[in-house]
Protein backbone atom coordinates (compact mmCIF):
# COMPACT_ATOMS: atom_id res chain seq x y z
CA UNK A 1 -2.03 -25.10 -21.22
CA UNK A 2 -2.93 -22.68 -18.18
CA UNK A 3 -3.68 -24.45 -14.95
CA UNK A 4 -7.01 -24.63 -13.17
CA UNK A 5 -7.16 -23.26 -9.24
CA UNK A 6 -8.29 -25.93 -7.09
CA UNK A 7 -11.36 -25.24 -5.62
CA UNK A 8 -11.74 -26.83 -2.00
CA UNK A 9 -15.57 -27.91 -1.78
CA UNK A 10 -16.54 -27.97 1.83
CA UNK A 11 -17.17 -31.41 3.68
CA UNK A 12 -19.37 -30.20 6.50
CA UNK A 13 -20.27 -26.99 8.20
CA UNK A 14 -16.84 -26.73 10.49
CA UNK A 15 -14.81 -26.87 7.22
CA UNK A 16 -17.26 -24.26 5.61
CA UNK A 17 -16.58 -21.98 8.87
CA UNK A 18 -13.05 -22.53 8.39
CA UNK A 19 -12.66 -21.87 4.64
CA UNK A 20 -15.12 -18.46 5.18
CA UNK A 21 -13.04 -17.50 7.90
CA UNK A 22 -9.68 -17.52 5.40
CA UNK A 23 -11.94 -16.05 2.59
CA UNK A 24 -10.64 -12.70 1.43
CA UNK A 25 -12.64 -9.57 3.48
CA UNK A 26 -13.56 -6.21 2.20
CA UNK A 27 -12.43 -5.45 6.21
CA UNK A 28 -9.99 -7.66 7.24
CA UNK A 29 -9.53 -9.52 9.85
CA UNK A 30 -6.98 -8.48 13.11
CA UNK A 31 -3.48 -10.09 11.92
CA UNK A 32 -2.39 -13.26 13.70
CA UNK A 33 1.66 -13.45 14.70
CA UNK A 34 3.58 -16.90 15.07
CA UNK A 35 6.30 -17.01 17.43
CA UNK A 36 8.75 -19.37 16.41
CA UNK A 37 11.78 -20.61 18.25
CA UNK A 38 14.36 -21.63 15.94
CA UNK A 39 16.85 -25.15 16.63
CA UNK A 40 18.54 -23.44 19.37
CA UNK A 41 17.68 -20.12 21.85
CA UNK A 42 19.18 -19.25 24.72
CA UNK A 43 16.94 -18.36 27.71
CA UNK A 44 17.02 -14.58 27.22
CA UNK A 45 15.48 -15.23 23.70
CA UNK A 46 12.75 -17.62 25.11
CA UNK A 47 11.92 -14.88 27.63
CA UNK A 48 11.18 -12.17 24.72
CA UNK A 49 9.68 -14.58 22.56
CA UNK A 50 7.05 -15.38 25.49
CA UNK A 51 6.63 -11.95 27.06
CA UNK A 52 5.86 -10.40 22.85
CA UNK A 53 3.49 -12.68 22.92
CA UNK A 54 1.34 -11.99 25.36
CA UNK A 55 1.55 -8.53 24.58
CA UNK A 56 -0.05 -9.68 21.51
CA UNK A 57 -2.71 -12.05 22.90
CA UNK A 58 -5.22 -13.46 21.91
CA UNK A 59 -4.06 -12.96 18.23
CA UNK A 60 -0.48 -15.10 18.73
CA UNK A 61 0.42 -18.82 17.94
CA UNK A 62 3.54 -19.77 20.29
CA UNK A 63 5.49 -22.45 18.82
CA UNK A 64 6.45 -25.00 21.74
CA UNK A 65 8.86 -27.23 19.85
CA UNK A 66 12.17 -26.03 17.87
CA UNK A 67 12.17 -25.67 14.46
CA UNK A 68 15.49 -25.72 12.53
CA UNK A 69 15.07 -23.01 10.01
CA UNK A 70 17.28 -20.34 8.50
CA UNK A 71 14.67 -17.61 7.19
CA UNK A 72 17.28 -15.36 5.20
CA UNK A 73 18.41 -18.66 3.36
CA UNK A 74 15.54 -20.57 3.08
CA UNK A 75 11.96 -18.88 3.44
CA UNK A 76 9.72 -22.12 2.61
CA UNK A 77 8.81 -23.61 6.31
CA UNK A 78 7.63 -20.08 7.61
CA UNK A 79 5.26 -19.76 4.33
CA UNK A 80 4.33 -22.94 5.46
CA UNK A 81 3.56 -22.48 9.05
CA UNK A 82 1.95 -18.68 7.79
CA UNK A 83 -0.03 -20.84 5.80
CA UNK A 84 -1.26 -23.31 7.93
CA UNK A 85 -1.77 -21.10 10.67
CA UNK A 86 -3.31 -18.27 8.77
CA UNK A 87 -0.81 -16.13 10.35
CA UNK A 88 0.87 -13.52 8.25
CA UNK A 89 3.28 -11.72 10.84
CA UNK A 90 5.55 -14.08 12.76
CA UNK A 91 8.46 -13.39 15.18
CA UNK A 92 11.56 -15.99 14.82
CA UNK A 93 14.17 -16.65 17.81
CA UNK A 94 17.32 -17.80 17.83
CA UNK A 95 21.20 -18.13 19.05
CA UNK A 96 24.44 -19.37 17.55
CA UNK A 97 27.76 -18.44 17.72
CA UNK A 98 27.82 -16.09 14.32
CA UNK A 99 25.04 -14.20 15.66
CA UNK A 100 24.15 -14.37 19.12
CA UNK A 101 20.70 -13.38 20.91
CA UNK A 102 18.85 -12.77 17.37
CA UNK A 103 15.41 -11.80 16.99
CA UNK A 104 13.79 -11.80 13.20
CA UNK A 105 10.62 -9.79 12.38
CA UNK A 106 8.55 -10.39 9.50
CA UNK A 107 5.10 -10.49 7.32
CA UNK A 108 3.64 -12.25 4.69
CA UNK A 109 1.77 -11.20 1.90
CA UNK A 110 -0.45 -14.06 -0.20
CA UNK A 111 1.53 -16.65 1.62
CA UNK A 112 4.78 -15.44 0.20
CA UNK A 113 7.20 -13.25 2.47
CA UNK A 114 7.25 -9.99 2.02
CA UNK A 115 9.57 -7.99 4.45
CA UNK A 116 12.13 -9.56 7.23
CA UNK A 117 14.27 -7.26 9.78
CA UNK A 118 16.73 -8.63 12.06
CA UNK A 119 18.07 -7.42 14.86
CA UNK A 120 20.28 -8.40 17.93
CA UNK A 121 19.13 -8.46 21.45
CA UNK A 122 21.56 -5.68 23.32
CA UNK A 123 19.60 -5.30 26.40
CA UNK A 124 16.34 -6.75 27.80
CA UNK A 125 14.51 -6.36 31.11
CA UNK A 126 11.40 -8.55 31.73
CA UNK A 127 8.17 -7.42 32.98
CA UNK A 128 8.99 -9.23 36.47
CA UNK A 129 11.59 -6.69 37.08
CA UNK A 130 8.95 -4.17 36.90
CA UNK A 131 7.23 -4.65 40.50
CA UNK A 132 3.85 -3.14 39.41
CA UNK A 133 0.70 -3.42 38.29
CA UNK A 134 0.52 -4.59 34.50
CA UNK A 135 -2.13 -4.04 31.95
CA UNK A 136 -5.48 -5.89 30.39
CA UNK A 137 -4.33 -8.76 28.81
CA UNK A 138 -5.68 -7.84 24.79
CA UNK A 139 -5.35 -4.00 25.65
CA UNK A 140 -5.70 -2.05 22.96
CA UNK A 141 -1.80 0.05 23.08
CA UNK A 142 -1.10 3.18 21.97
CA UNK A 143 2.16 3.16 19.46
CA UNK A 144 4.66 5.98 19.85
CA UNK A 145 7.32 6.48 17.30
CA UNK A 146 10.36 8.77 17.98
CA UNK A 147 13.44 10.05 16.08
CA UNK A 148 13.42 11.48 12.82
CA UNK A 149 14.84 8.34 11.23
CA UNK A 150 11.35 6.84 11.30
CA UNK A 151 10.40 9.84 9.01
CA UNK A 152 13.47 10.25 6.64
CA UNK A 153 15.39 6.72 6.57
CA UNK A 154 13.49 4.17 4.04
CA UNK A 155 14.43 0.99 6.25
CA UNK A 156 13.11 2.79 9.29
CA UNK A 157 10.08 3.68 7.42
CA UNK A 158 9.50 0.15 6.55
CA UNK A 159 10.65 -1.19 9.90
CA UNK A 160 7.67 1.41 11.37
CA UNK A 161 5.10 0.07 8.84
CA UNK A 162 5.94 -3.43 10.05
CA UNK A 163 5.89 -2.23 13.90
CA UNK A 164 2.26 -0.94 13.59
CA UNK A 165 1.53 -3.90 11.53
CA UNK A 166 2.36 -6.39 14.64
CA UNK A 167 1.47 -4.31 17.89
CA UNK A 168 -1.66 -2.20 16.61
CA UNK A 169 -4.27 -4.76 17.66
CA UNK A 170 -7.81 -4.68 16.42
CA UNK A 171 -9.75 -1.90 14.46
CA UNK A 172 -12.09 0.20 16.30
CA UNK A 173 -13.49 3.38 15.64
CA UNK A 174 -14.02 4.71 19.34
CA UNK A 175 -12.34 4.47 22.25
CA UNK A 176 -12.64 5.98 25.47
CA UNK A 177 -10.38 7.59 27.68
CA UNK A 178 -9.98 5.11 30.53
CA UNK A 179 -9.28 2.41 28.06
CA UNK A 180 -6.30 3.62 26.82
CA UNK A 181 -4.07 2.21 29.65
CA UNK A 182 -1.07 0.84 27.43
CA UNK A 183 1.49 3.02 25.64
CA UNK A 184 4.38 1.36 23.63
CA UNK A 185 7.46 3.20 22.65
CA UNK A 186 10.08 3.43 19.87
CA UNK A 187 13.19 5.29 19.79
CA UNK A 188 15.26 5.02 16.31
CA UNK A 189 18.82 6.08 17.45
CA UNK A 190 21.63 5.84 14.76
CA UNK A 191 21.14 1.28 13.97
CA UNK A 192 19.63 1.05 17.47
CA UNK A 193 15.85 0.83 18.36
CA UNK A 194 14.40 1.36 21.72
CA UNK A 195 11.84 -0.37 23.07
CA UNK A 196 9.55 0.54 25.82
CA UNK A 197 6.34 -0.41 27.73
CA UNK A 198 3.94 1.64 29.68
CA UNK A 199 1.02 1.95 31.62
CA UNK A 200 -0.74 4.86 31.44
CA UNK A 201 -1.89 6.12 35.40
CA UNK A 202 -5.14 8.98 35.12
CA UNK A 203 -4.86 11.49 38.19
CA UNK A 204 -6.88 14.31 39.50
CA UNK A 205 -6.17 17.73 37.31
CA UNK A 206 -8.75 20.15 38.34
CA UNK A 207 -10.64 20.38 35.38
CA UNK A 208 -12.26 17.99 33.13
CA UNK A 209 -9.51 16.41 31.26
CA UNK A 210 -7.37 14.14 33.83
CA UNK A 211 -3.75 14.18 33.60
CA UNK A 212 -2.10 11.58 32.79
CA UNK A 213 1.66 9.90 33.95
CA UNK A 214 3.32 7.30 33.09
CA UNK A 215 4.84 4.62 34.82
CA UNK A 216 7.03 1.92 33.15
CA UNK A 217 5.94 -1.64 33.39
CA UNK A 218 8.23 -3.33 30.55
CA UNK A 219 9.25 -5.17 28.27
CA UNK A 220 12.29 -3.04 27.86
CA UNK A 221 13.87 -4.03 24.76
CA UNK A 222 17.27 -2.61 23.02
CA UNK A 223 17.89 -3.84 19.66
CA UNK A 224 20.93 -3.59 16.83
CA UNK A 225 19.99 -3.60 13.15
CA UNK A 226 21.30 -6.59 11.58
CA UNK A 227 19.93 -7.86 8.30
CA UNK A 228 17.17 -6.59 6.48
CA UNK A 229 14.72 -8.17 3.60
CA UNK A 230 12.56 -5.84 2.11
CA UNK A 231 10.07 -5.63 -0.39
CA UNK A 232 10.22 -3.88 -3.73
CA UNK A 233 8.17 -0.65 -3.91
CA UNK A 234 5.92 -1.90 -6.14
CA UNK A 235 5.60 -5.21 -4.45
CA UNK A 236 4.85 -3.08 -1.24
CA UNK A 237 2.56 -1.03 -2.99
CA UNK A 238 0.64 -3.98 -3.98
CA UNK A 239 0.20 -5.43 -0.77
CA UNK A 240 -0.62 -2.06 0.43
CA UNK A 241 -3.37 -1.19 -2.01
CA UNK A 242 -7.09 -1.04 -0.86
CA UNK A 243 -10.19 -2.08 -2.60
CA UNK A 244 -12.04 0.08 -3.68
CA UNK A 245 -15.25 -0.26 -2.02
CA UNK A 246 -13.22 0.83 0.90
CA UNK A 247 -11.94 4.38 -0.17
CA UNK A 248 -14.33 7.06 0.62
CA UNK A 249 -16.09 8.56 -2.57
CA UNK A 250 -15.60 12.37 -3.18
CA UNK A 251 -18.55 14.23 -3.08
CA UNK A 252 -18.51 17.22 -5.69
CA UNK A 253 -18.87 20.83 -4.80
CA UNK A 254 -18.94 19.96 -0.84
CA UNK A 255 -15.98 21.55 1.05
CA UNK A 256 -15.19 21.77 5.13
CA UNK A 257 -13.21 24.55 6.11
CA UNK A 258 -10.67 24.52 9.15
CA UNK A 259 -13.66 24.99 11.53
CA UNK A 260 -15.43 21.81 10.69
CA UNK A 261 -18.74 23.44 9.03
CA UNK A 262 -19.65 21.85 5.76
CA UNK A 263 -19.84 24.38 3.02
CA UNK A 264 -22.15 23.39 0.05
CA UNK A 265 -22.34 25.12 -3.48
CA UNK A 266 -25.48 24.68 -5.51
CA UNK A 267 -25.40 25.46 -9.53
CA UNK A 268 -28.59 27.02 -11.00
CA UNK A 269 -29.76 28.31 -14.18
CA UNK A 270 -30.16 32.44 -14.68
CA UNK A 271 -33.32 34.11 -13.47
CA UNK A 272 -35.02 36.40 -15.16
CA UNK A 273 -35.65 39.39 -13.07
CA UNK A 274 -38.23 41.41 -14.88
CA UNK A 275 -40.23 38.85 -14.14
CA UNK A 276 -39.70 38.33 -10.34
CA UNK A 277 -42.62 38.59 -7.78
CA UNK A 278 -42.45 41.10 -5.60
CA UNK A 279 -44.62 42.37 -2.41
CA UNK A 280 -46.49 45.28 -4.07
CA UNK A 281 -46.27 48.53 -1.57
CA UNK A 282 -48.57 51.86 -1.46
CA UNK A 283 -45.47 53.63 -0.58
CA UNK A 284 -43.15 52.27 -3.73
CA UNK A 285 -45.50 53.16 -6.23
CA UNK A 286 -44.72 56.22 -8.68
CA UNK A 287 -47.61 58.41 -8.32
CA UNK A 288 -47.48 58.28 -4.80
CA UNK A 289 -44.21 59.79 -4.79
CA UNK A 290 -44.99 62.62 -7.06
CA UNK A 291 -47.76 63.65 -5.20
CA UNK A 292 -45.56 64.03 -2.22
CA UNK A 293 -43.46 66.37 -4.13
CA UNK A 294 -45.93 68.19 -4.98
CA UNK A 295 -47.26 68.61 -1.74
CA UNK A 296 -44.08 69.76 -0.71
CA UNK A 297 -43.76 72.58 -3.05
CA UNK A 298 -47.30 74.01 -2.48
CA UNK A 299 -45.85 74.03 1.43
CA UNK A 300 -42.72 76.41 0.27
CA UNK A 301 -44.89 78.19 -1.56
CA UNK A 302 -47.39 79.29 0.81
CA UNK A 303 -44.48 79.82 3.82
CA UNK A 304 -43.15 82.30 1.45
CA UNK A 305 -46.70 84.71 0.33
CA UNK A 306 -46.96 84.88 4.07
């Protein structure tokens, strides 16, 4: 006997909001990120925890109270909190003796986990070490991803996928110049990642195009691989796929060359030619052309009696 899904009927127009909001999109909506501090943290842990989060404001949920949870042993209480949150990326904090200073990255995928990386905290620098100014909170960053490990390694390919996934911010299709004032880094180095903050300073170049420095304005973060959780390919590619409506439809016998122009080939049926109109001309017709021969001859002629 197969079992019905419950269908949650709507008790007034806040609950309708609500249940619209969580509705599957065509275009989805900008991902939310939980930031969970686990039954005990030391204060350097707290400090990332915080300072990740408001780089991801106003799309973060910080969790004020502990939560005792192991999420490599039991994953149950963070599909919970995904759930109830309508979160599905979610950064988890914690410290014990066994492994100190560790930081947990993750998503979810229809409430169910889908990948988890953990790392350990080697170094970390706040932004109030950085005595500077700082960027618009909600900034739109610009992700840079360096080392040939995010391009060749699987686990680094995943762990960039998952990076893009929690710092990109919202969809847009335009942006202009001035308002790309945030830049954050990634370095892959052997099991080490390297993260880096800046803001992005637009200066006088003589021409139209400023140029552009940049000055660091933290978080500095350096962190060791640890554990990793990660989907199967085909799970991945699941989560991954797009609906259709979304993929651009291919439009036959239309090509654009390296230039940019649109080149357009049209298919028609064979003309007959005997039968084409043409602009009738004195000059083209036959015995016009004769009797210019003609002419000519009688001229040789008489040139040579005289």
């Amino acid at each position: 006997m197969s079992v019905k899904q419950r269908v949650i009927k709507p008790k007034n127009q806040r609950t309708k909001r609500a249940l619209e909001q969580r509705a599957p999109k065509l275009i989805e909506n900008t991902k939310t990120a939980m930031f969970v501090r686990g039954g005990r943290t030391s204060e350097q842990v707290t400090q990332v925890l915080k300072e990740l989060c408001m780089l991801k404001k106003p799309h973060a949920v910080m969790f004020k109270r502990k939560n005792i949870m192991r999420p490599f042993d039991d994953q149950t209480s963070l599909e919970f909190f995904s759930n109830m949150n309508d979160a599905s990326l979610f950064l988890f904090g914690s410290h014990s003796k066994k492994r100190p200073n560790n930081l947990v990255f993750g998503r979810t995928f229809n409430n169910h986990i889908l990948d988890m990386i953990e790392f350990e905290i080697q170094s970390f620098h706040s932004l109030k070490m950085f005595k500077n100014l700082k960027v618009t909170e909600g900034a739109k960053p610009c992700l840079v991803f360096a080392g040939e490990l995010f391009e060749n390694d699987a686990e680094h390919k995943r762990l960039k996928s998952l990076f893009i996934d929690f710092f990109h911010g919202e969809t847009i299709s335009n942006i202009r110049l001035a308002g790309l004032e945030h830049v954050i880094s990634f370095t892959a180095i052997a099991n080490k990642i390297s993260m880096r903050g800046y803001r992005t300073i637009l200066k006088k170049s003589g021409c139209k195009t400023p140029r552009v420095e940049l000055e660091e304005i933290g978080p500095s973060l350096d962190l060791i691989f640890r554990r990793t959780k990660l989907a199967s390919d085909d799970l991945f590619k699941r989560a991954s796929k797009q609906p259709k409506a979304l993929k651009a439809k291919k439009k036959k016998n239309i090509n654009v060359d390296v230039f940019g122009t649109t080149h357009g080939r049209i298919h028609m049926q064979k003309q007959d030619m005997g039968n084409l109109q043409t602009r009738k001309m004195k000059g083209l017709k036959r015995g016009a052309v004769e009797g210019s021969a003609d002419d000519n001859k009688k001229a040789k002629m008489d040139d040579g009696d005289e």
